[in-house]
Amino acid sequence: MFSQLSNGQLIDLNGYWKFAIGDQRNWSNRNFDDSKWDEIRVPRPWEDQGYHGFDGFAWYRTKFDGTKLDKDQSFYLNLGYIDDVDEVYINGELIGFSGAMPPQFKTAFNSERKYVIPKYLIDYNGSNTIAVRVYDVTQAGGIIDGDVGIYSVSSVTPMYLDLRGVWDFAISRNGSKPSSDTEWDRILVPSHWEAQGYRRYDGYAWYRKTFTLTKEMYEDELVLILGKIDDFDEVYINGKLAGQTRDNRRVGSSTSYSKYRIYYIPKVLLKPTGQNLIEVLVEDIGIDGGIYSGPIGITTKKSFDKMSNQFDW
């Protein structure tokens, strides 16, 4: 029922996409009417398709058929190379971004875009909308190169919840939690924060992410995997400390950055219904910082134990 192309691709998205120059936030909406938009080929610079010399904001939109995807698999969207900066939405929700939009512009033209698609966003019974916001500052612009499509995620650690993707993020000079939502930015996990606009920053920062449990998940023994963190961390679930890693050594001698963060989740910390909140306080003591390497997610103790011999946990 579920076919796969020879290169591992599940859905081929090379071809003609809807396209418009300008920038309006409702262009990310799943049901926005883009019937009057132009069509241009992806991947190919927009300068080669009637928009010669254009620099600025533009949007791409296309759809994919959710019935072609297996609910038991995990997926990522490969958009190849985008010049210069992008934000990517599935059915109206942000799933990833690269570079930094103005006024703190930072190009990411040489980075391949691969974004995990949260399972809960996918309509497995019908059409799904991909919307890509792009900002180009000079020369070629748009989705310019790559094998664009949807691919399956191969993982030796099956996740109940794959938590890679967009998290809330805030730097903190003394480790205190931000008091206002306006102090939070967005960041992609996993990735060093230096690669996302926080160059040369050493010190404290907070990450946060919400998740919802199914009845089956709540009844299981769960394990939170946060990959590798540079350098030290404290992890809270619904405001209660769930674990921490800190060897208290100085930069150059500390090895905390190389350790996988594996925290068993006591059931007493979890809410069986509604949203649960993960908060991670990270302290970087030098060089790179942040939640920088996967896997990232929540799995069962049984699945984790089966895979424990494949990782140097």
Short mmCIF file of C-alpha atoms in Angstrom, two decimals:
data_model
loop_
_atom_site.label_atom_id
_atom_site.label_comp_id
_atom_site.label_asym_id
_atom_site.label_seq_id
_atom_site.Cartn_x
_atom_site.Cartn_y
_atom_site.Cartn_z
CA MET A 1 0.00 0.00 0.00
CA PHE A 2 2.79 2.43 0.88
CA SER A 3 5.32 2.74 -1.93
CA GLN A 4 8.86 4.03 -1.69
CA LEU A 5 11.03 5.39 -4.51
CA SER A 6 14.49 4.00 -5.14
CA ASN A 7 16.18 6.89 -3.31
CA GLY A 8 14.14 6.32 -0.15
CA GLN A 9 11.65 9.05 -0.99
CA LEU A 10 8.00 8.42 -0.16
CA ILE A 11 6.44 11.44 -1.89
CA ASP A 12 8.13 13.34 -4.72
CA LEU A 13 7.61 17.10 -4.39
CA ASN A 14 9.78 18.19 -7.32
CA GLY A 15 7.62 20.02 -9.83
CA TYR A 16 5.36 23.05 -9.98
CA TRP A 17 4.37 24.84 -6.76
CA LYS A 18 2.13 27.86 -6.22
CA PHE A 19 4.19 31.03 -5.81
CA ALA A 20 3.66 34.68 -4.84
CA ILE A 21 5.98 37.54 -3.97
CA GLY A 22 5.13 39.52 -0.85
CA ASP A 23 4.53 38.50 2.74
CA GLN A 24 1.23 37.87 4.49
CA ARG A 25 0.96 35.62 7.54
CA ASN A 26 -2.31 34.00 6.46
CA TRP A 27 -0.48 32.54 3.45
CA SER A 28 0.61 29.72 5.78
CA ASN A 29 -3.00 28.67 6.44
CA ARG A 30 -4.05 25.23 5.30
CA ASN A 31 -7.16 26.40 3.44
CA PHE A 32 -5.89 29.71 2.06
CA ASP A 33 -7.07 30.21 -1.54
CA ASP A 34 -3.92 30.32 -3.70
CA SER A 35 -5.74 29.61 -6.99
CA LYS A 36 -4.73 32.98 -8.45
CA TRP A 37 -1.06 32.58 -7.61
CA ASP A 38 1.61 31.97 -10.22
CA GLU A 39 3.26 28.55 -10.57
CA ILE A 40 7.02 28.02 -10.68
CA ARG A 41 9.19 24.95 -10.71
CA VAL A 42 10.82 23.55 -7.55
CA PRO A 43 13.75 23.31 -7.24
CA ARG A 44 14.95 26.20 -9.39
CA PRO A 45 15.83 29.84 -8.60
CA TRP A 46 12.89 32.18 -9.10
CA GLU A 47 15.19 34.50 -11.11
CA ASP A 48 15.15 31.86 -13.87
CA GLN A 49 11.35 31.79 -13.91
CA GLY A 50 10.24 35.35 -14.56
CA TYR A 51 11.40 37.04 -11.35
CA HIS A 52 14.83 38.22 -12.46
CA GLY A 53 16.40 40.68 -10.03
CA PHE A 54 13.78 40.18 -7.32
CA ASP A 55 15.06 40.21 -3.73
CA GLY A 56 12.75 40.10 -0.72
CA PHE A 57 9.92 37.98 0.64
CA ALA A 58 8.04 35.31 -1.30
CA TRP A 59 5.92 32.25 -0.49
CA TYR A 60 5.60 28.77 -1.95
CA ARG A 61 2.65 26.42 -1.44
CA THR A 62 1.87 22.85 -2.45
CA LYS A 63 -0.13 19.85 -1.21
CA PHE A 64 0.58 16.19 -0.55
CA ASP A 65 -1.68 13.18 -0.10
CA GLY A 66 -1.67 11.86 3.46
CA THR A 67 -3.15 8.52 2.39
CA LYS A 68 0.28 7.69 0.92
CA LEU A 69 1.88 7.73 4.39
CA ASP A 70 1.93 4.98 7.01
CA LYS A 71 0.73 6.12 10.44
CA ASP A 72 3.31 3.86 12.09
CA GLN A 73 6.25 5.64 10.44
CA SER A 74 7.92 8.97 11.13
CA PHE A 75 8.70 11.42 8.33
CA TYR A 76 10.81 14.40 7.40
CA LEU A 77 10.43 17.00 4.68
CA ASN A 78 13.52 17.62 2.55
CA LEU A 79 13.41 21.01 0.82
CA GLY A 80 16.97 20.89 -0.45
CA TYR A 81 18.75 24.26 -0.51
CA ILE A 82 16.94 27.57 -0.04
CA ASP A 83 18.44 30.99 -0.67
CA ASP A 84 18.55 32.66 1.83
CA VAL A 85 16.18 32.12 4.79
CA ASP A 86 13.02 30.07 5.26
CA GLU A 87 10.13 29.17 7.56
CA VAL A 88 8.20 25.98 6.80
CA TYR A 89 4.58 25.24 7.73
CA ILE A 90 2.51 22.05 7.55
CA ASN A 91 -1.25 22.66 7.66
CA GLY A 92 -0.62 26.11 9.12
CA GLU A 93 1.83 25.14 11.88
CA LEU A 94 5.52 25.99 11.88
CA ILE A 95 7.70 22.85 11.74
CA GLY A 96 11.11 24.37 11.06
CA PHE A 97 13.23 27.29 9.90
CA SER A 98 16.80 28.05 8.86
CA GLY A 99 18.71 31.30 9.11
CA ALA A 100 17.19 34.45 10.56
CA MET A 101 14.62 36.77 9.02
CA PRO A 102 15.09 40.55 9.06
CA PRO A 103 15.85 42.63 11.04
CA GLN A 104 18.42 40.14 12.45
CA PHE A 105 19.06 38.67 9.01
CA LYS A 106 21.37 35.67 8.73
CA THR A 107 21.63 33.59 5.58
CA ALA A 108 21.47 29.80 5.53
CA PHE A 109 21.87 29.39 1.76
CA ASN A 110 24.39 26.55 2.11
CA SER A 111 22.38 24.42 4.56
CA GLU A 112 20.24 21.50 3.39
CA ARG A 113 16.70 21.82 4.77
CA LYS A 114 15.46 18.66 6.50
CA TYR A 115 12.54 19.10 8.88
CA VAL A 116 10.79 16.41 10.92
CA ILE A 117 7.01 16.44 10.36
CA PRO A 118 5.12 16.01 13.65
CA LYS A 119 2.76 13.06 13.27
CA TYR A 120 -0.18 14.91 14.82
CA LEU A 121 -0.11 17.49 12.03
CA ILE A 122 -0.63 14.98 9.23
CA ASP A 123 -4.10 14.31 7.84
CA TYR A 124 -3.72 10.66 6.86
CA ASN A 125 -7.14 10.67 5.20
CA GLY A 126 -6.62 13.40 2.64
CA SER A 127 -4.83 16.54 1.46
CA ASN A 128 -2.13 18.37 3.45
CA THR A 129 -0.67 21.81 2.77
CA ILE A 130 3.01 22.78 2.79
CA ALA A 131 3.74 26.52 2.88
CA VAL A 132 7.26 27.94 2.73
CA ARG A 133 8.10 31.55 3.55
CA VAL A 134 11.39 32.65 1.94
CA TYR A 135 13.50 35.78 2.23
CA ASP A 136 16.27 36.41 -0.30
CA VAL A 137 18.76 39.23 -0.02
CA THR A 138 20.84 38.94 -3.19
CA GLN A 139 21.59 36.85 -6.29
CA ALA A 140 19.62 33.58 -6.64
CA GLY A 141 16.48 33.25 -4.57
CA GLY A 142 14.02 30.57 -3.49
CA ILE A 143 14.07 26.76 -3.34
CA ILE A 144 17.02 26.41 -5.66
CA ASP A 145 18.37 22.84 -5.54
CA GLY A 146 17.92 19.37 -4.06
CA ASP A 147 15.71 16.29 -4.21
CA VAL A 148 12.56 17.79 -2.70
CA GLY A 149 10.15 15.37 -1.09
CA ILE A 150 8.93 13.52 1.98
CA TYR A 151 11.09 10.72 3.38
CA SER A 152 10.74 8.19 6.17
CA VAL A 153 12.79 8.65 9.31
CA SER A 154 14.83 5.57 10.16
CA SER A 155 15.48 5.29 13.90
CA VAL A 156 16.75 2.46 16.05
CA THR A 157 14.81 3.94 18.96
CA PRO A 158 11.07 3.95 18.20
CA MET A 159 9.51 7.07 19.71
CA TYR A 160 6.04 7.51 21.09
CA LEU A 161 6.67 11.22 20.57
CA ASP A 162 9.39 12.61 18.33
CA LEU A 163 10.30 15.96 19.90
CA ARG A 164 12.72 17.18 17.25
CA GLY A 165 11.68 20.46 15.71
CA VAL A 166 10.71 23.91 16.96
CA TRP A 167 11.05 24.64 20.69
CA ASP A 168 10.67 27.85 22.67
CA PHE A 169 14.04 29.31 23.67
CA ALA A 170 15.27 32.15 25.88
CA ILE A 171 18.71 33.14 27.09
CA SER A 172 19.04 33.87 30.81
CA ARG A 173 21.96 35.76 32.31
CA ASN A 174 21.63 34.16 35.76
CA GLY A 175 19.65 30.97 35.10
CA SER A 176 16.30 32.40 36.14
CA LYS A 177 13.26 31.51 34.06
CA PRO A 178 11.80 34.25 31.84
CA SER A 179 8.80 35.88 33.47
CA SER A 180 7.02 36.85 30.25
CA ASP A 181 6.19 34.99 27.03
CA THR A 182 7.58 37.95 25.10
CA GLU A 183 11.08 36.98 26.24
CA TRP A 184 10.93 33.63 24.41
CA ASP A 185 12.22 33.08 20.89
CA ARG A 186 12.09 29.93 18.72
CA ILE A 187 14.88 27.48 18.09
CA LEU A 188 15.34 24.20 16.22
CA VAL A 189 16.20 21.14 18.28
CA PRO A 190 18.68 19.53 17.91
CA SER A 191 21.20 22.15 16.87
CA HIS A 192 23.81 24.31 18.60
CA TRP A 193 22.36 27.71 19.41
CA GLU A 194 25.42 29.37 17.83
CA ALA A 195 24.11 28.20 14.45
CA GLN A 196 20.79 29.93 15.06
CA GLY A 197 21.70 33.52 15.82
CA TYR A 198 23.37 33.22 19.24
CA ARG A 199 27.02 33.30 18.20
CA ARG A 200 29.63 33.60 20.93
CA TYR A 201 27.01 33.24 23.68
CA ASP A 202 28.15 31.26 26.72
CA GLY A 203 25.94 30.99 29.78
CA TYR A 204 22.40 29.95 30.64
CA ALA A 205 19.40 29.40 28.39
CA TRP A 206 15.96 27.81 28.73
CA TYR A 207 14.19 25.47 26.33
CA ARG A 208 10.52 24.48 26.59
CA LYS A 209 8.13 22.22 24.71
CA THR A 210 4.59 20.95 25.36
CA PHE A 211 3.32 17.45 24.63
CA THR A 212 0.10 15.49 25.10
CA LEU A 213 -0.19 11.86 26.21
CA THR A 214 -2.56 9.24 24.94
CA LYS A 215 -4.14 6.84 27.44
CA GLU A 216 -1.81 4.06 26.26
CA MET A 217 1.26 6.25 26.72
CA TYR A 218 0.26 7.29 30.22
CA GLU A 219 -0.14 3.66 31.27
CA ASP A 220 3.37 2.77 30.05
CA GLU A 221 6.76 3.40 31.66
CA LEU A 222 8.21 6.32 29.74
CA VAL A 223 11.73 7.53 29.04
CA LEU A 224 12.69 11.05 27.93
CA ILE A 225 15.66 11.11 25.55
CA LEU A 226 17.21 14.55 25.02
CA GLY A 227 20.20 13.51 22.95
CA LYS A 228 23.38 15.37 23.83
CA ILE A 229 23.51 18.77 25.53
CA ASP A 230 26.43 21.18 25.66
CA ASP A 231 27.30 21.44 28.55
CA PHE A 232 25.10 21.02 31.70
CA ASP A 233 21.33 20.70 32.11
CA GLU A 234 18.41 20.54 34.51
CA VAL A 235 15.21 19.00 33.13
CA TYR A 236 11.76 19.78 34.52
CA ILE A 237 8.42 18.19 33.69
CA ASN A 238 5.39 20.22 34.71
CA GLY A 239 7.62 22.30 36.98
CA LYS A 240 9.22 19.37 38.85
CA LEU A 241 12.86 18.32 38.48
CA ALA A 242 13.09 15.09 36.45
CA GLY A 243 16.86 14.86 36.05
CA GLN A 244 20.12 16.69 35.57
CA THR A 245 23.63 16.15 34.21
CA ARG A 246 26.60 18.10 35.50
CA ASP A 247 30.19 17.02 36.13
CA ASN A 248 31.19 20.51 37.40
CA ARG A 249 34.42 20.49 35.44
CA ARG A 250 35.71 23.44 33.45
CA VAL A 251 35.69 23.78 29.68
CA GLY A 252 38.37 21.54 28.21
CA SER A 253 38.09 18.93 30.96
CA SER A 254 34.30 18.55 31.24
CA THR A 255 32.81 15.60 29.35
CA SER A 256 29.14 16.30 30.09
CA TYR A 257 28.65 17.59 26.54
CA SER A 258 29.34 14.10 25.15
CA LYS A 259 26.80 12.25 27.33
CA TYR A 260 23.33 11.21 26.17
CA ARG A 261 20.57 12.62 28.37
CA ILE A 262 18.30 9.75 29.40
CA TYR A 263 15.69 10.51 32.07
CA TYR A 264 13.02 8.12 33.31
CA ILE A 265 9.74 9.96 33.82
CA PRO A 266 7.98 9.24 37.12
CA LYS A 267 4.27 8.92 36.46
CA VAL A 268 3.55 11.33 39.31
CA LEU A 269 5.05 14.13 37.19
CA LEU A 270 2.72 13.56 34.25
CA LYS A 271 -0.77 14.76 33.45
CA PRO A 272 -2.87 11.97 31.89
CA THR A 273 -4.94 14.51 29.96
CA GLY A 274 -4.15 17.92 28.55
CA GLN A 275 -0.74 19.42 27.90
CA ASN A 276 2.46 18.48 29.69
CA LEU A 277 5.43 20.84 29.74
CA ILE A 278 9.12 20.03 29.37
CA GLU A 279 11.55 22.76 30.44
CA VAL A 280 15.31 22.42 30.11
CA LEU A 281 17.80 24.79 31.70
CA VAL A 282 21.12 24.57 29.84
CA GLU A 283 24.42 26.03 30.97
CA ASP A 284 27.14 26.36 28.33
CA ILE A 285 30.59 26.86 29.80
CA GLY A 286 32.37 27.60 26.53
CA ILE A 287 32.58 27.08 22.77
CA ASP A 288 29.27 25.60 21.48
CA GLY A 289 26.04 25.36 23.48
CA GLY A 290 22.56 23.85 23.55
CA ILE A 291 20.64 20.66 22.78
CA TYR A 292 22.74 19.80 19.77
CA SER A 293 22.35 16.11 18.84
CA GLY A 294 19.57 13.50 18.73
CA PRO A 295 17.66 11.36 19.22
CA ILE A 296 15.08 13.60 20.92
CA GLY A 297 11.75 12.26 22.12
CA ILE A 298 9.74 10.11 24.49
CA THR A 299 9.77 6.33 24.21
CA THR A 300 8.80 3.37 26.37
CA LYS A 301 11.19 1.72 28.79
CA LYS A 302 10.69 -1.56 26.90
CA SER A 303 11.71 -0.03 23.57
CA PHE A 304 14.59 1.82 25.18
CA ASP A 305 15.95 -1.32 26.84
CA LYS A 306 15.88 -3.20 23.51
CA MET A 307 18.08 -0.55 21.93
CA SER A 308 20.40 0.11 24.87
CA ASN A 309 23.17 -2.04 23.39
CA GLN A 310 23.27 0.09 20.22
CA PHE A 311 24.10 3.34 21.98
CA ASP A 312 26.79 4.34 24.44
CA TRP A 313 24.11 5.73 26.73
#
